CSV table of C-alpha atoms and ligand atoms in Angstrom, one decimal:
chain,number,residue,atom,x,y,z
A,18,MET,CA,16.4,7.7,-17.9
A,19,LEU,CA,15.9,4.0,-18.3
A,20,VAL,CA,18.5,1.6,-19.7
A,21,VAL,CA,16.8,-1.5,-21.1
A,22,MET,CA,19.1,-4.5,-21.3
A,23,LYS,CA,18.9,-7.1,-24.1
A,24,ALA,CA,17.3,-10.4,-23.1
A,25,ASP,CA,20.6,-12.2,-23.4
A,26,ALA,CA,22.7,-9.5,-21.5
A,27,THR,CA,25.0,-11.0,-18.9
A,28,SER,CA,25.2,-10.0,-15.3
A,29,GLY,CA,28.6,-8.5,-16.1
A,30,ASP,CA,26.9,-6.2,-18.7
A,31,VAL,CA,24.4,-5.1,-16.1
A,32,ASP,CA,27.1,-4.5,-13.6
A,33,ARG,CA,29.1,-2.3,-16.1
A,34,VAL,CA,26.1,-0.2,-16.8
A,35,GLN,CA,25.4,0.3,-13.1
A,36,GLU,CA,29.1,1.2,-12.5
A,37,LYS,CA,29.0,3.8,-15.2
A,38,ILE,CA,25.9,5.3,-13.7
A,39,ARG,CA,27.6,5.5,-10.3
A,40,LEU,CA,30.7,7.1,-11.9
A,41,LEU,CA,28.4,9.9,-13.3
A,42,GLY,CA,27.4,10.6,-9.6
A,43,LEU,CA,23.9,9.1,-10.3
A,44,VAL,CA,21.9,6.2,-8.7
A,45,PRO,CA,21.2,3.0,-10.6
A,46,HIS,CA,18.0,1.0,-9.8
A,47,LYS,CA,18.0,-2.5,-11.2
A,48,ILE,CA,14.5,-3.5,-12.2
A,49,PRO,CA,14.2,-7.2,-13.1
A,50,GLY,CA,11.4,-7.9,-15.6
A,51,ALA,CA,9.8,-11.0,-17.0
A,52,GLU,CA,11.9,-10.8,-20.2
A,53,ARG,CA,14.8,-8.6,-19.5
A,54,VAL,CA,16.5,-6.4,-16.9
A,55,ALA,CA,16.1,-2.6,-17.0
A,56,ILE,CA,18.1,-0.1,-15.0
A,57,GLY,CA,16.4,3.1,-13.9
A,58,ILE,CA,18.6,6.2,-13.3
A,59,THR,CA,17.8,8.8,-10.7
A,60,GLY,CA,19.7,11.8,-9.3
A,61,ASN,CA,20.2,13.7,-12.6
A,62,ARG,CA,18.9,17.3,-12.6
A,63,GLY,CA,18.6,17.7,-16.3
A,64,GLY,CA,18.1,15.2,-19.2
A,65,LEU,CA,20.8,12.6,-19.8
A,66,ASP,CA,22.2,11.8,-23.2
A,67,PRO,CA,21.0,8.3,-24.2
A,68,ASP,CA,24.3,7.9,-26.2
A,69,LEU,CA,26.1,7.5,-22.8
A,70,PHE,CA,24.7,4.0,-22.6
A,71,GLN,CA,23.4,3.2,-26.1
A,72,SER,CA,26.7,1.6,-27.3
A,73,MET,CA,27.5,-0.4,-24.2
A,74,THR,CA,27.5,-4.2,-24.5
A,75,GLY,CA,24.2,-5.8,-23.6
A,76,VAL,CA,22.2,-2.5,-23.9
A,77,LEU,CA,19.1,-2.7,-26.0
A,78,GLU,CA,18.1,1.0,-25.7
A,79,ALA,CA,18.3,4.0,-23.4
A,80,VAL,CA,15.1,5.9,-23.2
A,81,ARG,CA,14.0,9.1,-21.4
A,82,VAL,CA,11.1,8.6,-18.9
A,83,SER,CA,8.5,11.3,-19.6
A,84,LYS,CA,6.7,11.3,-16.3
A,85,PRO,CA,8.0,13.1,-13.2
A,86,PHE,CA,7.6,9.9,-11.2
A,87,LYS,CA,10.1,7.5,-12.6
A,88,LEU,CA,10.7,4.3,-10.7
A,89,VAL,CA,7.0,3.8,-9.9
A,90,SER,CA,5.9,4.4,-13.4
A,91,ARG,CA,4.8,1.8,-16.0
A,92,GLU,CA,7.2,3.3,-18.5
A,93,VAL,CA,10.1,2.0,-16.4
A,94,LYS,CA,8.5,-1.4,-15.4
A,95,PRO,CA,5.7,-2.7,-17.7
A,96,ASP,CA,5.0,-5.8,-15.5
A,97,ASP,CA,2.7,-5.5,-12.4
A,98,SER,CA,4.6,-5.5,-9.1
A,99,VAL,CA,3.6,-8.2,-6.6
A,100,ILE,CA,4.4,-7.6,-3.0
A,101,GLN,CA,5.1,-10.9,-1.3
A,102,CYS,CA,4.4,-11.2,2.4
A,103,GLY,CA,5.2,-14.7,3.6
A,104,THR,CA,2.8,-16.9,1.6
A,105,ALA,CA,0.4,-14.0,1.1
A,106,SER,CA,0.7,-11.5,-1.6
A,107,ILE,CA,-0.6,-8.2,-2.8
A,108,GLY,CA,-0.9,-7.5,-6.5
A,109,GLY,CA,-1.1,-11.1,-7.8
A,110,PRO,CA,-4.2,-13.1,-8.7
A,111,GLU,CA,-5.3,-13.4,-5.1
A,112,LEU,CA,-7.5,-10.5,-3.9
A,113,ALA,CA,-5.7,-9.0,-0.9
A,114,VAL,CA,-8.1,-8.3,2.0
A,115,ILE,CA,-6.8,-6.3,4.9
A,116,ALA,CA,-9.3,-6.1,7.7
A,117,GLY,CA,-9.6,-5.2,11.4
A,118,PRO,CA,-10.6,-2.5,13.7
A,119,CYS,CA,-9.7,1.2,13.2
A,120,SER,CA,-7.9,1.0,16.6
A,121,VAL,CA,-6.6,-1.8,18.7
A,122,GLU,CA,-8.6,-1.3,21.9
A,123,SER,CA,-7.8,-4.3,24.1
A,124,ARG,CA,-6.1,-7.7,23.9
A,125,GLN,CA,-9.4,-9.5,23.9
A,126,GLN,CA,-10.9,-7.3,21.2
A,127,ILE,CA,-8.1,-7.8,18.7
A,128,ILE,CA,-7.7,-11.6,19.4
A,129,GLU,CA,-11.5,-12.2,18.9
A,130,THR,CA,-11.5,-10.0,15.8
A,131,ALA,CA,-8.5,-11.8,14.4
A,132,GLU,CA,-10.0,-15.2,15.0
A,133,MET,CA,-13.2,-14.2,13.3
A,134,LEU,CA,-11.4,-12.7,10.3
A,135,ALA,CA,-9.0,-15.7,9.9
A,136,GLU,CA,-12.0,-18.0,9.6
A,137,THR,CA,-13.2,-16.1,6.6
A,138,GLY,CA,-9.8,-16.4,4.9
A,139,VAL,CA,-8.4,-12.9,5.6
A,140,ARG,CA,-4.6,-12.9,5.6
A,141,PHE,CA,-3.8,-9.4,6.7
A,142,LEU,CA,-4.8,-8.0,10.1
A,143,ARG,CA,-5.0,-4.2,10.5
A,144,GLY,CA,-5.3,-2.1,13.7
A,145,GLY,CA,-4.1,1.3,14.7
A,146,ALA,CA,-1.9,1.5,17.7
A,147,PHE,CA,-0.4,5.0,17.1
A,148,LYS,CA,-3.5,6.9,15.9
A,149,PRO,CA,-3.3,10.3,14.2
A,150,ARG,CA,-6.5,11.9,15.4
A,151,THR,CA,-8.0,15.2,14.3
A,152,SER,CA,-8.8,16.0,18.0
A,153,PRO,CA,-6.1,16.0,20.6
A,154,TYR,CA,-8.8,14.9,23.1
A,155,ALA,CA,-9.8,11.8,21.1
A,156,PHE,CA,-8.4,8.3,21.8
A,157,GLN,CA,-4.8,8.3,20.6
A,158,GLY,CA,-4.3,4.5,20.5
A,159,LEU,CA,-2.7,2.0,22.9
A,160,LYS,CA,0.7,2.6,21.3
A,161,GLU,CA,3.4,0.0,22.2
A,162,GLN,CA,0.8,-2.1,24.1
A,163,GLY,CA,-1.5,-2.0,21.1
A,164,LEU,CA,1.3,-3.2,18.8
A,165,GLU,CA,2.0,-6.1,21.2
A,166,TYR,CA,-1.6,-7.2,21.2
A,167,LEU,CA,-1.8,-6.9,17.4
A,168,ARG,CA,1.3,-9.0,16.9
A,169,GLU,CA,0.0,-11.6,19.2
A,170,ALA,CA,-3.4,-11.8,17.6
A,171,ALA,CA,-1.9,-12.0,14.1
A,172,ASP,CA,0.6,-14.7,15.1
A,173,ARG,CA,-2.1,-16.8,16.8
A,174,THR,CA,-4.1,-16.8,13.6
A,175,GLY,CA,-1.4,-16.9,11.0
A,176,MET,CA,-2.0,-13.4,9.7
A,177,LYS,CA,0.3,-10.5,8.7
A,178,VAL,CA,0.2,-7.2,10.6
A,179,VAL,CA,-0.6,-3.9,8.8
A,180,THR,CA,-0.4,-0.9,11.1
A,181,GLU,CA,0.2,2.8,10.8
A,182,VAL,CA,3.5,4.5,11.4
A,183,LYS,CA,2.6,8.0,12.7
A,184,ASP,CA,6.1,9.4,13.0
A,185,THR,CA,9.8,8.6,13.0
A,186,GLU,CA,9.9,8.5,16.8
A,187,SER,CA,7.7,5.4,17.0
A,188,LEU,CA,9.1,3.8,13.8
A,189,PRO,CA,11.4,1.3,15.6
A,190,GLU,CA,8.6,-0.2,17.6
A,191,VAL,CA,6.2,-0.3,14.6
A,192,LEU,CA,9.0,-1.9,12.5
A,193,ALA,CA,9.5,-4.6,15.0
A,194,ALA,CA,5.8,-5.5,15.4
A,195,SER,CA,4.5,-5.2,11.8
A,196,ASP,CA,4.8,-6.8,8.4
A,197,ILE,CA,3.5,-3.8,6.4
A,198,LEU,CA,4.0,-0.2,7.4
A,199,GLN,CA,0.9,2.0,6.7
A,200,VAL,CA,1.4,5.7,5.9
A,201,GLY,CA,-1.8,7.4,6.7
A,202,ALA,CA,-3.6,10.0,4.6
A,203,ARG,CA,-2.4,12.8,7.0
A,204,ASN,CA,1.2,11.7,6.5
A,205,MET,CA,1.3,11.2,2.7
A,206,PHE,CA,3.0,14.6,2.4
A,207,ASN,CA,5.4,14.0,5.3
A,208,PHE,CA,8.6,13.8,3.2
A,209,SER,CA,10.9,13.2,6.1
A,210,LEU,CA,8.9,10.2,7.1
A,211,LEU,CA,8.8,8.9,3.5
A,212,GLU,CA,12.6,9.3,3.2
A,213,ARG,CA,13.1,7.4,6.4
A,214,LEU,CA,10.7,4.6,5.2
A,215,GLY,CA,12.5,4.6,1.9
A,216,ASP,CA,15.6,3.4,3.7
A,217,GLU,CA,13.8,0.4,5.2
A,218,ARG,CA,13.3,-2.9,3.4
A,219,LYS,CA,9.7,-3.5,4.5
A,220,PRO,CA,6.6,-3.0,2.4
A,221,VAL,CA,4.8,0.3,2.8
A,222,LEU,CA,1.1,0.8,2.3
A,223,LEU,CA,0.8,4.4,1.1
A,224,LYS,CA,-2.6,5.9,1.6
A,225,ARG,CA,-3.7,8.8,-0.5
A,226,SER,CA,-3.9,12.2,1.2
A,227,PHE,CA,-7.5,13.5,1.0
A,228,ALA,CA,-6.1,16.5,-0.9
A,229,ALA,CA,-3.6,14.8,-3.1
A,230,THR,CA,-3.7,14.6,-6.9
A,231,ILE,CA,-2.7,11.3,-8.5
A,232,GLU,CA,0.6,12.8,-9.5
A,233,GLU,CA,1.4,14.1,-6.0
A,234,TRP,CA,0.5,10.6,-4.6
A,235,LEU,CA,2.8,8.9,-7.1
A,236,MET,CA,5.6,11.4,-6.3
A,237,ALA,CA,5.2,10.4,-2.6
A,238,ALA,CA,5.6,6.8,-3.7
A,239,GLU,CA,8.7,7.9,-5.7
A,240,TYR,CA,10.2,9.2,-2.4
A,241,LEU,CA,10.2,5.6,-1.2
A,242,ALA,CA,11.4,4.0,-4.4
A,243,SER,CA,14.2,6.6,-4.9
A,244,ARG,CA,15.8,5.4,-1.7
A,245,GLY,CA,15.6,1.8,-2.7
A,246,ASN,CA,12.3,0.7,-1.1
A,247,TYR,CA,10.4,-0.6,-4.0
A,248,GLU,CA,7.8,-2.5,-1.9
A,249,ILE,CA,5.0,0.0,-2.2
A,250,ILE,CA,1.2,-0.6,-2.1
A,251,LEU,CA,-1.1,2.3,-3.0
A,252,CYS,CA,-4.4,2.7,-1.2
A,253,GLU,CA,-7.2,4.9,-2.3
A,254,ARG,CA,-9.2,6.0,0.7
A,255,GLY,CA,-11.3,8.9,-0.6
A,256,ILE,CA,-10.7,12.5,-1.2
A,257,ARG,CA,-12.4,15.6,0.2
A,258,THR,CA,-15.1,17.1,-2.0
A,259,PHE,CA,-18.1,19.5,-1.6
A,260,GLU,CA,-20.3,16.5,-0.7
A,261,PRO,CA,-21.2,16.4,3.0
A,262,SER,CA,-23.3,13.2,3.1
A,263,THR,CA,-20.3,11.0,3.0
A,264,ARG,CA,-17.1,11.5,5.0
A,265,ASN,CA,-15.0,11.4,1.8
A,266,THR,CA,-15.7,10.8,-1.9
A,267,LEU,CA,-14.2,7.5,-2.9
A,268,ASP,CA,-12.3,8.2,-6.1
A,269,LEU,CA,-12.6,4.9,-8.1
A,270,ASN,CA,-11.3,6.7,-11.2
A,271,ALA,CA,-8.0,6.5,-9.4
A,272,VAL,CA,-7.9,2.7,-9.8
A,273,PRO,CA,-7.8,2.2,-13.5
A,274,LEU,CA,-5.8,5.4,-13.9
A,275,LEU,CA,-3.1,4.3,-11.5
A,276,LYS,CA,-3.0,0.9,-13.2
A,277,LYS,CA,-2.1,2.7,-16.5
A,278,LEU,CA,0.5,5.0,-14.9
A,279,SER,CA,2.1,2.7,-12.4
A,280,HIS,CA,3.1,-0.9,-11.9
A,281,LEU,CA,2.4,-0.7,-8.1
A,282,PRO,CA,-0.5,-2.7,-6.6
A,283,VAL,CA,-3.6,-0.6,-5.8
A,284,LEU,CA,-5.9,-1.2,-2.9
A,285,VAL,CA,-9.2,0.6,-2.0
A,286,ASP,CA,-10.4,1.5,1.5
A,287,PRO,CA,-14.2,2.0,1.2
A,288,SER,CA,-14.5,2.4,5.0
A,289,HIS,CA,-12.7,5.7,5.1
A,290,GLY,CA,-13.7,6.4,1.5
A,291,THR,CA,-17.4,6.6,2.5
A,292,GLY,CA,-17.4,6.9,6.3
A,293,ARG,CA,-20.6,4.9,6.4
A,294,TRP,CA,-20.8,1.1,7.1
A,295,ASP,CA,-23.9,0.8,4.9
A,296,LEU,CA,-22.0,1.9,1.8
A,297,VAL,CA,-19.0,-0.3,2.3
A,298,ILE,CA,-20.2,-3.5,0.6
A,299,PRO,CA,-21.3,-1.9,-2.7
A,300,MET,CA,-18.2,0.3,-2.9
A,301,ALA,CA,-15.9,-2.7,-2.1
A,302,GLN,CA,-17.6,-4.6,-5.0
A,303,ALA,CA,-17.2,-1.6,-7.3
A,304,ALA,CA,-13.5,-1.3,-6.4
A,305,VAL,CA,-12.9,-4.9,-7.3
A,306,VAL,CA,-14.6,-4.4,-10.6
A,307,ALA,CA,-12.6,-1.3,-11.2
A,308,GLY,CA,-9.4,-3.4,-11.0
A,309,ALA,CA,-8.3,-3.0,-7.4
A,310,ASP,CA,-5.8,-5.6,-6.2
A,311,GLY,CA,-7.5,-5.7,-2.8
A,312,LEU,CA,-9.4,-4.0,-0.1
A,313,MET,CA,-8.9,-2.5,3.4
A,314,ILE,CA,-12.0,-2.9,5.5
A,315,GLU,CA,-12.6,-1.7,9.1
A,316,VAL,CA,-14.4,-4.3,11.2
A,317,HIS,CA,-15.5,-4.0,14.8
A,318,LEU,CA,-17.2,-6.5,17.1
A,319,ASP,CA,-19.4,-3.8,18.5
A,320,PRO,CA,-19.3,-0.7,16.3
A,321,ALA,CA,-21.5,1.3,18.7
A,322,SER,CA,-18.8,1.2,21.4
A,323,ALA,CA,-15.7,1.6,19.1
A,324,LEU,CA,-13.2,4.1,20.3
A,325,SER,CA,-12.7,5.3,16.7
A,326,ASP,CA,-14.5,5.1,13.3
A,327,GLY,CA,-17.4,2.9,14.7
A,328,TYR,CA,-19.8,4.4,12.2
A,329,GLN,CA,-17.9,3.1,9.2
A,330,SER,CA,-17.0,-0.3,10.7
A,331,LEU,CA,-18.7,-3.5,9.7
A,332,ARG,CA,-20.0,-6.0,12.2
A,333,PRO,CA,-18.7,-9.5,11.9
A,334,GLU,CA,-21.9,-10.8,10.2
A,335,THR,CA,-21.8,-7.9,7.7
A,336,PHE,CA,-18.1,-8.6,7.0
A,337,ARG,CA,-19.0,-12.3,6.3
A,338,THR,CA,-21.6,-11.1,3.9
A,339,LEU,CA,-19.0,-8.9,2.2
A,340,MET,CA,-16.6,-11.9,1.8
A,341,ALA,CA,-19.4,-14.1,0.4
A,342,ARG,CA,-20.3,-11.4,-2.2
A,343,LEU,CA,-16.6,-11.1,-3.1
A,344,HIS,CA,-16.4,-14.8,-3.5
A,345,ASP,CA,-19.2,-14.6,-6.1
A,346,LEU,CA,-17.6,-11.6,-7.8
A,347,VAL,CA,-13.9,-12.5,-8.2
A,348,PRO,CA,-14.2,-15.0,-11.0
A,349,PHE,CA,-15.6,-12.3,-13.2
A,350,VAL,CA,-12.4,-10.2,-12.8
A,351,LYS,CA,-10.1,-13.3,-13.0
A,352,ARG,CA,-9.0,-13.2,-9.4
A,353,ARG,CA,-9.4,-15.6,-6.5
A,354,MET,CA,-10.2,-15.1,-2.9
A,355,PRO,CA,-7.6,-15.7,-0.2
A,356,VAL,CA,-7.8,-18.9,1.7
A,357,ALA,CA,-5.9,-18.5,5.0
A,358,ALA,CA,-3.4,-21.2,5.9
A,359,VAL,CA,-3.2,-21.2,9.6
A,360,GLY,CA,0.4,-20.7,10.6
A,361,ALA,CA,1.2,-19.1,7.2
B,410,PEP,C1,-6.9,4.3,9.2
B,410,PEP,O1,-6.6,3.5,8.4
B,410,PEP,O2,-7.5,4.1,10.3
B,410,PEP,C2,-6.7,5.8,8.9
B,410,PEP,C3,-6.5,6.7,9.9
B,410,PEP,O3,-6.8,6.0,7.6
B,410,PEP,P1,-6.5,7.4,6.8
B,410,PEP,O4,-5.1,7.7,7.0
B,410,PEP,O5,-6.8,7.0,5.4
B,410,PEP,O6,-7.5,8.4,7.3
B,411,MN,MN1,-10.0,4.5,10.9
């Protein structure tokens, strides 16, 4: 249920509605909008009677939300959500570019990569420190040491840190070192991790599982929102299909569909989505045209020697080509490229 307040409702009116929701044993979620405040209600098992709220002072209407995902749906919040991260943002007119290596491999590697990326205007530095690998024998990441290097590299270049949180055990360290918590494809269905992150007040970048439907993905996002963490960014990273010539099939249908269903920002990761560096530029361009709010791109100084995902990583010169192509493209989709402010 959604209680939509009148444009001239007072904060007292809003408080009284929230109080009534709590008295019913339910949870109110205040959703500020451009014109008016709305209050989402969760915790009810069956349908609620709109008459419970309809006659309260300041209430415009009480409406049922038809989708199983509530707080992340457009029905509940018609305006696009913008996630603010210092002076950088995701979901606004500026195209968000998150770039960096699959894994942090050494201090020198991440610092050199960060300096190169910052020069091109990138504002978000990625790098895995706790890596969820398919093989237990594969490189598992530098863990705490990797986080330390990543933080240092980002701070030196005025960038924000995006890194994966693999489990609840490592969460305190990841929380301390990062600005955005990445939930990987393998963890999208890890409901205890989602619940734990829902209790934090730090943005979460929620990647799509390679076997998740759009609805399952939005329900995973709802786990976060239902516990009060509304700072959620969705990231399409390809799904598993019968096609063996690419690592995954990048589902660009998801972008305009999510934009209809949800107010959350949507990013696209063409690196994992294709698994091939030579397909990254065209699919990144396609993602922007499809309406993505930004991109996540894997970049490596020497892909041939990368400890993970070298084959899909762009070299610095190819990354610069991508940024130049995006510069040409963004005016057509009414966006602008990021311009990094050092020290931002
Ligand atoms: C990654 O971003 O390096 C990663 C492991 O991504 P995904 O969870 O999408 O496979
Ligand atoms: Mn990777």
